[in-house]
mmCIF file of N, CA and C in Angstrom:
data_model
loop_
_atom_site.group_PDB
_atom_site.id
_atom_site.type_symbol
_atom_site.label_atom_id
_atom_site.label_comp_id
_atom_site.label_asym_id
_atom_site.label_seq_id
_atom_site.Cartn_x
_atom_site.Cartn_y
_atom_site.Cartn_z
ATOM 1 N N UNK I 241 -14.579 10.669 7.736
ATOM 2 C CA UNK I 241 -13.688 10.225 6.672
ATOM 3 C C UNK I 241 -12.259 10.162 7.215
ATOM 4 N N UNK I 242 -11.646 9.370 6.270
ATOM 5 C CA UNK I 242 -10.273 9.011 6.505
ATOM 6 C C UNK I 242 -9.236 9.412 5.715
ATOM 7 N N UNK I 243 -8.423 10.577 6.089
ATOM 8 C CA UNK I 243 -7.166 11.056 4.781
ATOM 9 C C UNK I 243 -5.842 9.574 4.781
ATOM 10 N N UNK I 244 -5.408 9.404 3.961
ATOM 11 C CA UNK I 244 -4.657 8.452 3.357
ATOM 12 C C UNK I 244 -3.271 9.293 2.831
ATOM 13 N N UNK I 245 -2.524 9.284 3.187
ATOM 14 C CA UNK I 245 -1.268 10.164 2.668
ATOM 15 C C UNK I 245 -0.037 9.307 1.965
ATOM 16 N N UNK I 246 0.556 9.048 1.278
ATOM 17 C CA UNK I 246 1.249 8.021 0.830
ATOM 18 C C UNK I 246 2.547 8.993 0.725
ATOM 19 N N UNK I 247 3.641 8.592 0.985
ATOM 20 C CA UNK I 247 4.894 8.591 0.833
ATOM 21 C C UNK I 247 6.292 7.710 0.335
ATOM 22 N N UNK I 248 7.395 8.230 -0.063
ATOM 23 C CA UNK I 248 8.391 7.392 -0.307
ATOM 24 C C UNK I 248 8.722 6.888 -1.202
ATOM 25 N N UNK I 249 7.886 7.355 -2.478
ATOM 26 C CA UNK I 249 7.935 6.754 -4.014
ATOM 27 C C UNK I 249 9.154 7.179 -4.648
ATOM 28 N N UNK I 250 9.884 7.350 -5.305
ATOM 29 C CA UNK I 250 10.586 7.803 -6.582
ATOM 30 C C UNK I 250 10.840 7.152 -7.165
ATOM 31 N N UNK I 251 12.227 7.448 -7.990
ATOM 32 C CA UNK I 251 13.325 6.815 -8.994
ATOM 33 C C UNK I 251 14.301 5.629 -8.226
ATOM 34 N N UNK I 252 14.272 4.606 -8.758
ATOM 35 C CA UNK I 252 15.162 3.496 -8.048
ATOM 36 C C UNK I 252 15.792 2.553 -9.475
ATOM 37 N N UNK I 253 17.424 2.086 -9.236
ATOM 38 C CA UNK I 253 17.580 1.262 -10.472
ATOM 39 C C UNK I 253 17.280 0.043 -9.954
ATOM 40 N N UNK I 254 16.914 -0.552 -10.814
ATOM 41 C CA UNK I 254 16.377 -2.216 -10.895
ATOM 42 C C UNK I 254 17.436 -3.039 -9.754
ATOM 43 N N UNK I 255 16.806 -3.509 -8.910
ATOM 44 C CA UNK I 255 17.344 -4.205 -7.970
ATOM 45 C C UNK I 255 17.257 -3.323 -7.090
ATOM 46 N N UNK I 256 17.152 -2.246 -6.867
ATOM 47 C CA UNK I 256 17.366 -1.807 -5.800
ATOM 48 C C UNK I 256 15.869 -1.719 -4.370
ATOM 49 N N UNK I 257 15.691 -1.007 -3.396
ATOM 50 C CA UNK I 257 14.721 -1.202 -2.642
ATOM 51 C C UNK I 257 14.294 0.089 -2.346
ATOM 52 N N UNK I 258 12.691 0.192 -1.954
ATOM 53 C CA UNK I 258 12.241 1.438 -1.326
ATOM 54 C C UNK I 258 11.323 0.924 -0.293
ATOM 55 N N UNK I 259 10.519 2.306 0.455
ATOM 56 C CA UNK I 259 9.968 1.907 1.590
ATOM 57 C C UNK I 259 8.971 3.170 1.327
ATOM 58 N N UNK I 260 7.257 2.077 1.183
ATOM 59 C CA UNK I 260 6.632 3.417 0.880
ATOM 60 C C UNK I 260 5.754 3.141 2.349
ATOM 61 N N UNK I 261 5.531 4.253 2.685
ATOM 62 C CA UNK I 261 4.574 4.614 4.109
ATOM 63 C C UNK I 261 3.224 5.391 3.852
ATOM 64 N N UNK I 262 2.472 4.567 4.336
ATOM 65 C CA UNK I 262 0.654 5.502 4.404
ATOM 66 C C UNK I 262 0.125 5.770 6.061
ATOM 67 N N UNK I 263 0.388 7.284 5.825
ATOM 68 C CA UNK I 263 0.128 8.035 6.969
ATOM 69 C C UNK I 263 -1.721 7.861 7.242
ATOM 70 N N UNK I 264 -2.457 7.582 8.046
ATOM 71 C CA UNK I 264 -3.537 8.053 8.218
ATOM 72 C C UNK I 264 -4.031 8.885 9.309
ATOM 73 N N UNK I 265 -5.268 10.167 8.707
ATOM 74 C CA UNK I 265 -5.476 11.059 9.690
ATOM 75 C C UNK I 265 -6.170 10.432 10.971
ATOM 76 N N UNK I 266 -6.372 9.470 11.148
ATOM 77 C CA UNK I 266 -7.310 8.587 12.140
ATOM 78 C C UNK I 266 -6.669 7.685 12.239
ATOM 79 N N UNK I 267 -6.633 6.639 13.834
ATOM 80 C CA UNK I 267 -6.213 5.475 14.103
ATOM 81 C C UNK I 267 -6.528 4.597 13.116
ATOM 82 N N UNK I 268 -5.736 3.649 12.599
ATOM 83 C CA UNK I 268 -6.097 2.607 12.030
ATOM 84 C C UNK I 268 -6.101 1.039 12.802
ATOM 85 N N UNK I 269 -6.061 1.402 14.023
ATOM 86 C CA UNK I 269 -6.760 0.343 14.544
ATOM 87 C C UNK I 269 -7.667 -0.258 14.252
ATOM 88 N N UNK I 270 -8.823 0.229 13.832
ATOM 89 C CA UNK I 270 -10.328 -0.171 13.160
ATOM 90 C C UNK I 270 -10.391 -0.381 12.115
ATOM 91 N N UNK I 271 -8.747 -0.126 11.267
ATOM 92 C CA UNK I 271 -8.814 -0.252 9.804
ATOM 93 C C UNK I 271 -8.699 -2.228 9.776
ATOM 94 N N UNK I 272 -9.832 -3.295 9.439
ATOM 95 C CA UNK I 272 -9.834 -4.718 9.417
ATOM 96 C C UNK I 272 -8.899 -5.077 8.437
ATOM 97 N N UNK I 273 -8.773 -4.226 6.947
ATOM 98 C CA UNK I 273 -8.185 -4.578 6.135
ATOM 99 C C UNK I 273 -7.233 -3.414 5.227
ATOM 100 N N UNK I 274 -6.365 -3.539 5.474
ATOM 101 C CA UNK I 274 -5.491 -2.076 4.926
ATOM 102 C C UNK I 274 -4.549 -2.215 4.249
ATOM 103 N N UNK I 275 -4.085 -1.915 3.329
ATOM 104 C CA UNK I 275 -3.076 -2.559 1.731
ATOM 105 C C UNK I 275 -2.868 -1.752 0.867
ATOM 106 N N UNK I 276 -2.097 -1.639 -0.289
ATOM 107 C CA UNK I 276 -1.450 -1.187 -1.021
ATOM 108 C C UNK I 276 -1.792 -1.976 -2.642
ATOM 109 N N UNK I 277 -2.225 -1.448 -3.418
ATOM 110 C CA UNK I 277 -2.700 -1.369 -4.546
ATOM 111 C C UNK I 277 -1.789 -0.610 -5.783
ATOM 112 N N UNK I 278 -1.745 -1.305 -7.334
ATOM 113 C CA UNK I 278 -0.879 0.046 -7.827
ATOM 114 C C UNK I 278 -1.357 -0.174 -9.420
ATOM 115 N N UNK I 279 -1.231 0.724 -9.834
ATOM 116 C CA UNK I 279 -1.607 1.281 -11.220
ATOM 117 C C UNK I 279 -0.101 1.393 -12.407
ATOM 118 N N UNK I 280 0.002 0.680 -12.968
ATOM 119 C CA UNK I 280 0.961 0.937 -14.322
ATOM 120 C C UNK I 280 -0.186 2.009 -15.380
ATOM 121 N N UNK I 281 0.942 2.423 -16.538
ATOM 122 C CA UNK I 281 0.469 3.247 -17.561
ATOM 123 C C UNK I 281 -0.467 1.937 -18.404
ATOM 124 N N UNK I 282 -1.444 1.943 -18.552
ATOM 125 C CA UNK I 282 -2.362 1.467 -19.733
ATOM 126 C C UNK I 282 -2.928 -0.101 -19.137
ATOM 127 N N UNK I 283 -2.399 0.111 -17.728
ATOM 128 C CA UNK I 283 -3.366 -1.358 -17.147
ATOM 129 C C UNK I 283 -3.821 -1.141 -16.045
ATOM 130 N N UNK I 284 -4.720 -1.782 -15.532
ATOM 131 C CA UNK I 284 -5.551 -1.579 -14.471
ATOM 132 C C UNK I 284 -4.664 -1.917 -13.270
ATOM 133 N N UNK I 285 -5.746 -1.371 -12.381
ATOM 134 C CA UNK I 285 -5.105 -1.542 -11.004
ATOM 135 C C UNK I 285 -4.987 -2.612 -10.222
ATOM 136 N N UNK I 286 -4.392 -3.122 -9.838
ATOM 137 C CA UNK I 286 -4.190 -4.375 -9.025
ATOM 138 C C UNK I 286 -3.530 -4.387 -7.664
ATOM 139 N N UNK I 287 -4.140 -5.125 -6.915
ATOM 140 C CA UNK I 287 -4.018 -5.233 -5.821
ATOM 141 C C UNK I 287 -2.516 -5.579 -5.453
ATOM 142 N N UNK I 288 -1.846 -5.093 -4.589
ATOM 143 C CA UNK I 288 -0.423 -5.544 -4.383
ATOM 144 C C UNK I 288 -0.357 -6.404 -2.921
ATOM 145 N N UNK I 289 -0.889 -5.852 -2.088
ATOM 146 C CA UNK I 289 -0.490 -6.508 -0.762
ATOM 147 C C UNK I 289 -1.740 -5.970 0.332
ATOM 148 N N UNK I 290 -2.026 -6.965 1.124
ATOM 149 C CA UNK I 290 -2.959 -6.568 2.309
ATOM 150 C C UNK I 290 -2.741 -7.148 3.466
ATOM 151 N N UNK I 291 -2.864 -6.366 4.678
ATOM 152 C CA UNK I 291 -2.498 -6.781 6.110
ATOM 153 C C UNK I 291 -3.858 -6.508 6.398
ATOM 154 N N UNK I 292 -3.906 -7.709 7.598
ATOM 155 C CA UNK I 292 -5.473 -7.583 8.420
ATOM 156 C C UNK I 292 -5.391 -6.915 9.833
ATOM 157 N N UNK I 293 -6.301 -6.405 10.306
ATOM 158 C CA UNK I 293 -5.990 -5.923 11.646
ATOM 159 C C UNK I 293 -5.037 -7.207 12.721
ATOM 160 N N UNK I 294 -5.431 -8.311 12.291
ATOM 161 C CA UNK I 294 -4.476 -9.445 13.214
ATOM 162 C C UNK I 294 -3.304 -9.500 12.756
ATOM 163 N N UNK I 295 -2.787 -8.925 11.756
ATOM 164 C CA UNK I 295 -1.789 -9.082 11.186
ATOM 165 C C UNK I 295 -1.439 -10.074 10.091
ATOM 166 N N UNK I 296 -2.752 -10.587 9.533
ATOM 167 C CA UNK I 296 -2.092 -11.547 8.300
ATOM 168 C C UNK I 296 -2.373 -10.442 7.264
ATOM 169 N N UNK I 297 -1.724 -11.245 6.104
ATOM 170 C CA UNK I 297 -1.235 -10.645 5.035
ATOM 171 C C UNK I 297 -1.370 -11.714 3.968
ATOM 172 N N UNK I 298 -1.627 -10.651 2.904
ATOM 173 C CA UNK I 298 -1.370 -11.053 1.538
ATOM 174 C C UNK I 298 -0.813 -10.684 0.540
ATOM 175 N N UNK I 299 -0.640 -11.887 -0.658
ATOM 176 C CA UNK I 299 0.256 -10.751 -1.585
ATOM 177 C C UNK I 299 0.200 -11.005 -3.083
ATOM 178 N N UNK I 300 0.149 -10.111 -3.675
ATOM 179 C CA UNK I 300 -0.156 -10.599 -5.572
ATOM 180 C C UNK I 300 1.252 -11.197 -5.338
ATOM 181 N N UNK I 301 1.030 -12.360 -6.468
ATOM 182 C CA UNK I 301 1.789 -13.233 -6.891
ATOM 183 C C UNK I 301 3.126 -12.457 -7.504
ATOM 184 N N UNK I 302 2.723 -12.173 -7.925
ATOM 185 C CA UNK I 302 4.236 -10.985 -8.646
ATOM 186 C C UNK I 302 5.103 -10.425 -7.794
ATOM 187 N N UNK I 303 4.614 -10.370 -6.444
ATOM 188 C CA UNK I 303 5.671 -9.226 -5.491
ATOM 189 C C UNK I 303 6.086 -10.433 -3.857
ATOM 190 N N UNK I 304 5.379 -11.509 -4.084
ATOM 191 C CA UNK I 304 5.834 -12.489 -3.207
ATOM 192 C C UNK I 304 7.210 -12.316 -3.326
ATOM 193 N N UNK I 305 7.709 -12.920 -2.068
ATOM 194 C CA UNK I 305 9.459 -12.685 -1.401
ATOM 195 C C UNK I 305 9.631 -11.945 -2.011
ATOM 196 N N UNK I 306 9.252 -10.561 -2.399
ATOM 197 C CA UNK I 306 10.128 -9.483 -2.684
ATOM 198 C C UNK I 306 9.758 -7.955 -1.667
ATOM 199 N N UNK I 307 8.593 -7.794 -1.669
ATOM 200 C CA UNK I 307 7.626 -6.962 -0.754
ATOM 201 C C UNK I 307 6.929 -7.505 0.576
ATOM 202 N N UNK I 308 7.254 -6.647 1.445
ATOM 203 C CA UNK I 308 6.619 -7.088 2.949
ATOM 204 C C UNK I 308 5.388 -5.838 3.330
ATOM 205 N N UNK I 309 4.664 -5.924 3.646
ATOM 206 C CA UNK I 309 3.327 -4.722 4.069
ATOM 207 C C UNK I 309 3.396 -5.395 5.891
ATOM 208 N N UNK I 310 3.312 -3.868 6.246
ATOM 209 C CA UNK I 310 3.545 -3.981 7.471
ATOM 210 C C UNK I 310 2.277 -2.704 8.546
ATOM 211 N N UNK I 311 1.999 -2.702 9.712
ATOM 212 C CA UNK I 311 1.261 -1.863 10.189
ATOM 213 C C UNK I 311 1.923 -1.218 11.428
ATOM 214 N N UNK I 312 1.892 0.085 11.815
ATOM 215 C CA UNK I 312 2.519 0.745 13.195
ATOM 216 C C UNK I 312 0.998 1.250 13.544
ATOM 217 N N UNK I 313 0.021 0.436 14.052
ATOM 218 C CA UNK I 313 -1.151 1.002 14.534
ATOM 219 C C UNK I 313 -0.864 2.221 15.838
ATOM 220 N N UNK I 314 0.147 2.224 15.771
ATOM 221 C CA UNK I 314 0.305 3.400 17.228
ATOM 222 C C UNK I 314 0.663 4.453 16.521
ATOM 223 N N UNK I 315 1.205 4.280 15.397
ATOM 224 C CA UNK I 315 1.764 5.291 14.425
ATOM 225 C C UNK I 315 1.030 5.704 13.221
ATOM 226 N N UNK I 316 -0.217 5.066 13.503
ATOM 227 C CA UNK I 316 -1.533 5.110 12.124
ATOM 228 C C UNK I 316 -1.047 5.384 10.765
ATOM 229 N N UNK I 317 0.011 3.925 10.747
ATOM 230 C CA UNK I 317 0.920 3.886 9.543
ATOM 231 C C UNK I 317 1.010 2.516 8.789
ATOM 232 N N UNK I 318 0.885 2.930 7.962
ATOM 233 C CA UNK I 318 1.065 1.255 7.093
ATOM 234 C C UNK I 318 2.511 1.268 6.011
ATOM 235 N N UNK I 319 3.152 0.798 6.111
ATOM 236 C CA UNK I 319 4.397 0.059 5.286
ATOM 237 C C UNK I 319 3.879 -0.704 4.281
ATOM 238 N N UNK I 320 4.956 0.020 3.095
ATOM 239 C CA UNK I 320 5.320 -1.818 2.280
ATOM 240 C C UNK I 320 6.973 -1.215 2.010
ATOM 241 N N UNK I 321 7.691 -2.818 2.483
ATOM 242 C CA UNK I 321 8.752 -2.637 2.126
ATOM 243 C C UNK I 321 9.583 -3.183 0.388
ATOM 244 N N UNK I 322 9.583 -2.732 -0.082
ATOM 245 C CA UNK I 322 9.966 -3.257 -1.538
ATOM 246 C C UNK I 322 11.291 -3.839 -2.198
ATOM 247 N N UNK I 323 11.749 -4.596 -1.946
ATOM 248 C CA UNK I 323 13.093 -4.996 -2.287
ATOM 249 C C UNK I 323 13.054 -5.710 -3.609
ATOM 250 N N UNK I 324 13.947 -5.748 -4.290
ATOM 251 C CA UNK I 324 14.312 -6.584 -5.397
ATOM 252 C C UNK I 324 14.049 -5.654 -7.053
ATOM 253 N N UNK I 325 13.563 -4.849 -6.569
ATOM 254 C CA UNK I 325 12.954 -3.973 -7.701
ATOM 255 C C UNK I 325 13.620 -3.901 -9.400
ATOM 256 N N UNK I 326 11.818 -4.128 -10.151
ATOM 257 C CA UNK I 326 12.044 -4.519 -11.090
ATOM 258 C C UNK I 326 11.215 -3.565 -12.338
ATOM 259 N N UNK I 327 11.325 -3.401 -13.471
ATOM 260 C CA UNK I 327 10.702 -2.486 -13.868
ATOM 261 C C UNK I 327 9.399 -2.385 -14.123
ATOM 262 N N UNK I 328 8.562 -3.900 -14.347
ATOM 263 C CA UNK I 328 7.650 -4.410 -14.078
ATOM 264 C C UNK I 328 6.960 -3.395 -12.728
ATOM 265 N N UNK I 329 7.406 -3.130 -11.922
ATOM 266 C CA UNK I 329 6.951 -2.603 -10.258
ATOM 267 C C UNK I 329 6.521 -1.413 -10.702
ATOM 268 N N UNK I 330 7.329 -0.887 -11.930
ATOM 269 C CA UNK I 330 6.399 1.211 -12.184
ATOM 270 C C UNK I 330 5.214 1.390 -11.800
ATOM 271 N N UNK I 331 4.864 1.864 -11.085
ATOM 272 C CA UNK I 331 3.307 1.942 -11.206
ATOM 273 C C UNK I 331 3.261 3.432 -10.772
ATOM 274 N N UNK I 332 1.627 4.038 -10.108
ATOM 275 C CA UNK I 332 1.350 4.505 -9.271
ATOM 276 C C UNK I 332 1.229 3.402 -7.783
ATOM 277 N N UNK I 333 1.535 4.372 -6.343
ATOM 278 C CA UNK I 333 0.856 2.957 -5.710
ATOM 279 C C UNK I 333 -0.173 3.514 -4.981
ATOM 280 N N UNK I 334 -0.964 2.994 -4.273
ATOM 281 C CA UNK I 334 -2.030 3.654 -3.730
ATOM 282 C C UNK I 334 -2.130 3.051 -2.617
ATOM 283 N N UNK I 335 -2.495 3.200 -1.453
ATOM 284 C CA UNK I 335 -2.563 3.183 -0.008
ATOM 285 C C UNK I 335 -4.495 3.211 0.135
ATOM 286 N N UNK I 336 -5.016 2.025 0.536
ATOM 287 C CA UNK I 336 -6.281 2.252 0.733
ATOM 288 C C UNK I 336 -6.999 1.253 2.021
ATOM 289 N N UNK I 337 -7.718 1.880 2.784
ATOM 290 C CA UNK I 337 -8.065 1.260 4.008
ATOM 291 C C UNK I 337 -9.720 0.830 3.932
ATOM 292 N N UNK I 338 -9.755 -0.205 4.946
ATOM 293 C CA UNK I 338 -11.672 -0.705 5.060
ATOM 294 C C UNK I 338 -11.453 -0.619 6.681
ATOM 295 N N UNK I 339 -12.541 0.265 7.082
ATOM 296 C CA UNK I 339 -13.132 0.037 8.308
ATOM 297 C C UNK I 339 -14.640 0.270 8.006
ATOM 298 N N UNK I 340 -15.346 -0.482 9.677
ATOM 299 C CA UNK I 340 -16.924 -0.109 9.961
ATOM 300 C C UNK I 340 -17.606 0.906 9.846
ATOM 301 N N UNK I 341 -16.677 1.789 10.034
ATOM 302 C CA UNK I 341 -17.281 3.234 10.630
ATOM 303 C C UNK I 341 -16.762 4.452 9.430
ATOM 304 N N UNK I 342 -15.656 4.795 9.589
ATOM 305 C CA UNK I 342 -15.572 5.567 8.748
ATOM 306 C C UNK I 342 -14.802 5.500 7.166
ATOM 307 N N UNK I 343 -14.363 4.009 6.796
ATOM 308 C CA UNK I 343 -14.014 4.082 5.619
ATOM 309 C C UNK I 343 -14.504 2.307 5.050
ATOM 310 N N UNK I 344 -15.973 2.836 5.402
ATOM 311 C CA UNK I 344 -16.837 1.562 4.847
ATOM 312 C C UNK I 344 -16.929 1.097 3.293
ATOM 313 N N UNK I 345 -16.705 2.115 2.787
ATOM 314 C CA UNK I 345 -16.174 1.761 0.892
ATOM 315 C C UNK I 345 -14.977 1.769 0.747
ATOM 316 N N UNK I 346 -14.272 2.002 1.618
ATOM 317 C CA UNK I 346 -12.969 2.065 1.092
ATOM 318 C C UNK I 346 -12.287 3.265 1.198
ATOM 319 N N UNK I 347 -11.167 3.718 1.894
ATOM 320 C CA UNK I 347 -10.829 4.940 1.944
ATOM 321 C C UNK I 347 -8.985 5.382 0.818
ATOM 322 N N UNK I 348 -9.066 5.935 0.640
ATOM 323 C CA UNK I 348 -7.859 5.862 -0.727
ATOM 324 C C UNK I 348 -6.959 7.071 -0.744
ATOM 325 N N UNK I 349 -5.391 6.916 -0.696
ATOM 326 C CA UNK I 349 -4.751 7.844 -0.966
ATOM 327 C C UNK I 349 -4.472 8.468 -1.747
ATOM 328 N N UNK I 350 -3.613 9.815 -2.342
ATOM 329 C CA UNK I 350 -3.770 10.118 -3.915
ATOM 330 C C UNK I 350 -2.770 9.669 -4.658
ATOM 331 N N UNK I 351 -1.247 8.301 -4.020
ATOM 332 C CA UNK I 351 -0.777 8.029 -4.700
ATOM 333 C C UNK I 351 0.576 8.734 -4.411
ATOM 334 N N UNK I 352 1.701 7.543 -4.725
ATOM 335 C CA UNK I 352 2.759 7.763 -4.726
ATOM 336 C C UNK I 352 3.717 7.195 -6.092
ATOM 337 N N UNK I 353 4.071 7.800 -6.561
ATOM 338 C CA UNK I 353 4.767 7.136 -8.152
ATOM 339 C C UNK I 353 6.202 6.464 -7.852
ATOM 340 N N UNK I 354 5.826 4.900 -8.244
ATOM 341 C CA UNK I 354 7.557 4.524 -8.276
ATOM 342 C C UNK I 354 8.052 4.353 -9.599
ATOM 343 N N UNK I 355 9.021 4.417 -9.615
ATOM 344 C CA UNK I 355 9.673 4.292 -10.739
ATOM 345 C C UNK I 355 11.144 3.940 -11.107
ATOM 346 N N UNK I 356 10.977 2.453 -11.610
ATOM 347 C CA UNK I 356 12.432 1.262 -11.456
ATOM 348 C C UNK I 356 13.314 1.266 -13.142
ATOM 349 N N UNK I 357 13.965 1.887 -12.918
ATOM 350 C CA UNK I 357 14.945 2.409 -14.221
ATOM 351 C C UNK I 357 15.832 0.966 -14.641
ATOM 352 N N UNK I 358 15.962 0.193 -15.323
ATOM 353 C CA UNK I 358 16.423 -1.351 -15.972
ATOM 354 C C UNK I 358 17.820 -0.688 -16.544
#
C-alpha cells in the first residue's frame, strides 16, 4: 500500500493563491495516473485535476487557467498550484494515486481543507 499525505490547505481571501502538496510513502514513478479530487459541504466529489506519468494533464472545467497539477517524481510529490481563488474552490481536497502494483483501486489521502473567504 501507498500512504498519501496531503498538505497546504487553509484559510485564503478570494483571489488569493495556495499550493497544496501530496507527499507519497513510495515512489510515484509507477503512479500512471495521479490527481487531486475535492469535496464541498453537501456535494459530491469531483475530480479536479490529473497528471499522467508522461506528464499530461487534465482539468475540471471550473479550475482551467486557474490551477496547475504538477509531479516531483524524485520527490514522490504531487502539486496543485491554485491561483485565482474563489469561494466556489471550499472544499475538502484529496490527493489520490493509480498504479499496477500497489495502488490498483486507487490509493487516497485523508484530505486537506481549503477554505476561500469572499
Amino acid at each position: 500500500q501507498v500512504q498519501l499525505v496531503e498538505s497546504g490547505g487553509g484559510l485564503v481571501q478570494a483571489g488569493g493563491s495556495l499550493r497544496l502538496s501530496c507527499a507519497a510513502s513510495r515512489s510515484i514513478s509507477f503512479m500512471y495516473d495521479v490527481g487531486w479530487s475535492r469535496q464541498a459541504p453537501g456535494k459530491q466529489r469531483e475530480l479536479v485535476a490529473t497528471i499522467t506519468s508522461s506528464a499530461g494533464t487534465n482539468y475540471a472545467d471550473s479550475v482551467k487557467g486557474r490551477f496547475t497539477i504538477s509531479r516531483d517524481n524524485a520527490k514522490n510529490t504531487v502539486y496543485l498550484q491554485m491561483n485565482s481563488l474563489n469561494a466556489e474552490d471550499t472544499a475538502v481536497y484529496y490527493c489520490r494515486g493509480y498504479s499496477r502494483v500497489y495502488c490498483r483501486d486507487g490509493c487516497w489521502g485523508q484530505g486537506t481543507q481549503v477554505t476561500v473567504s469572499s
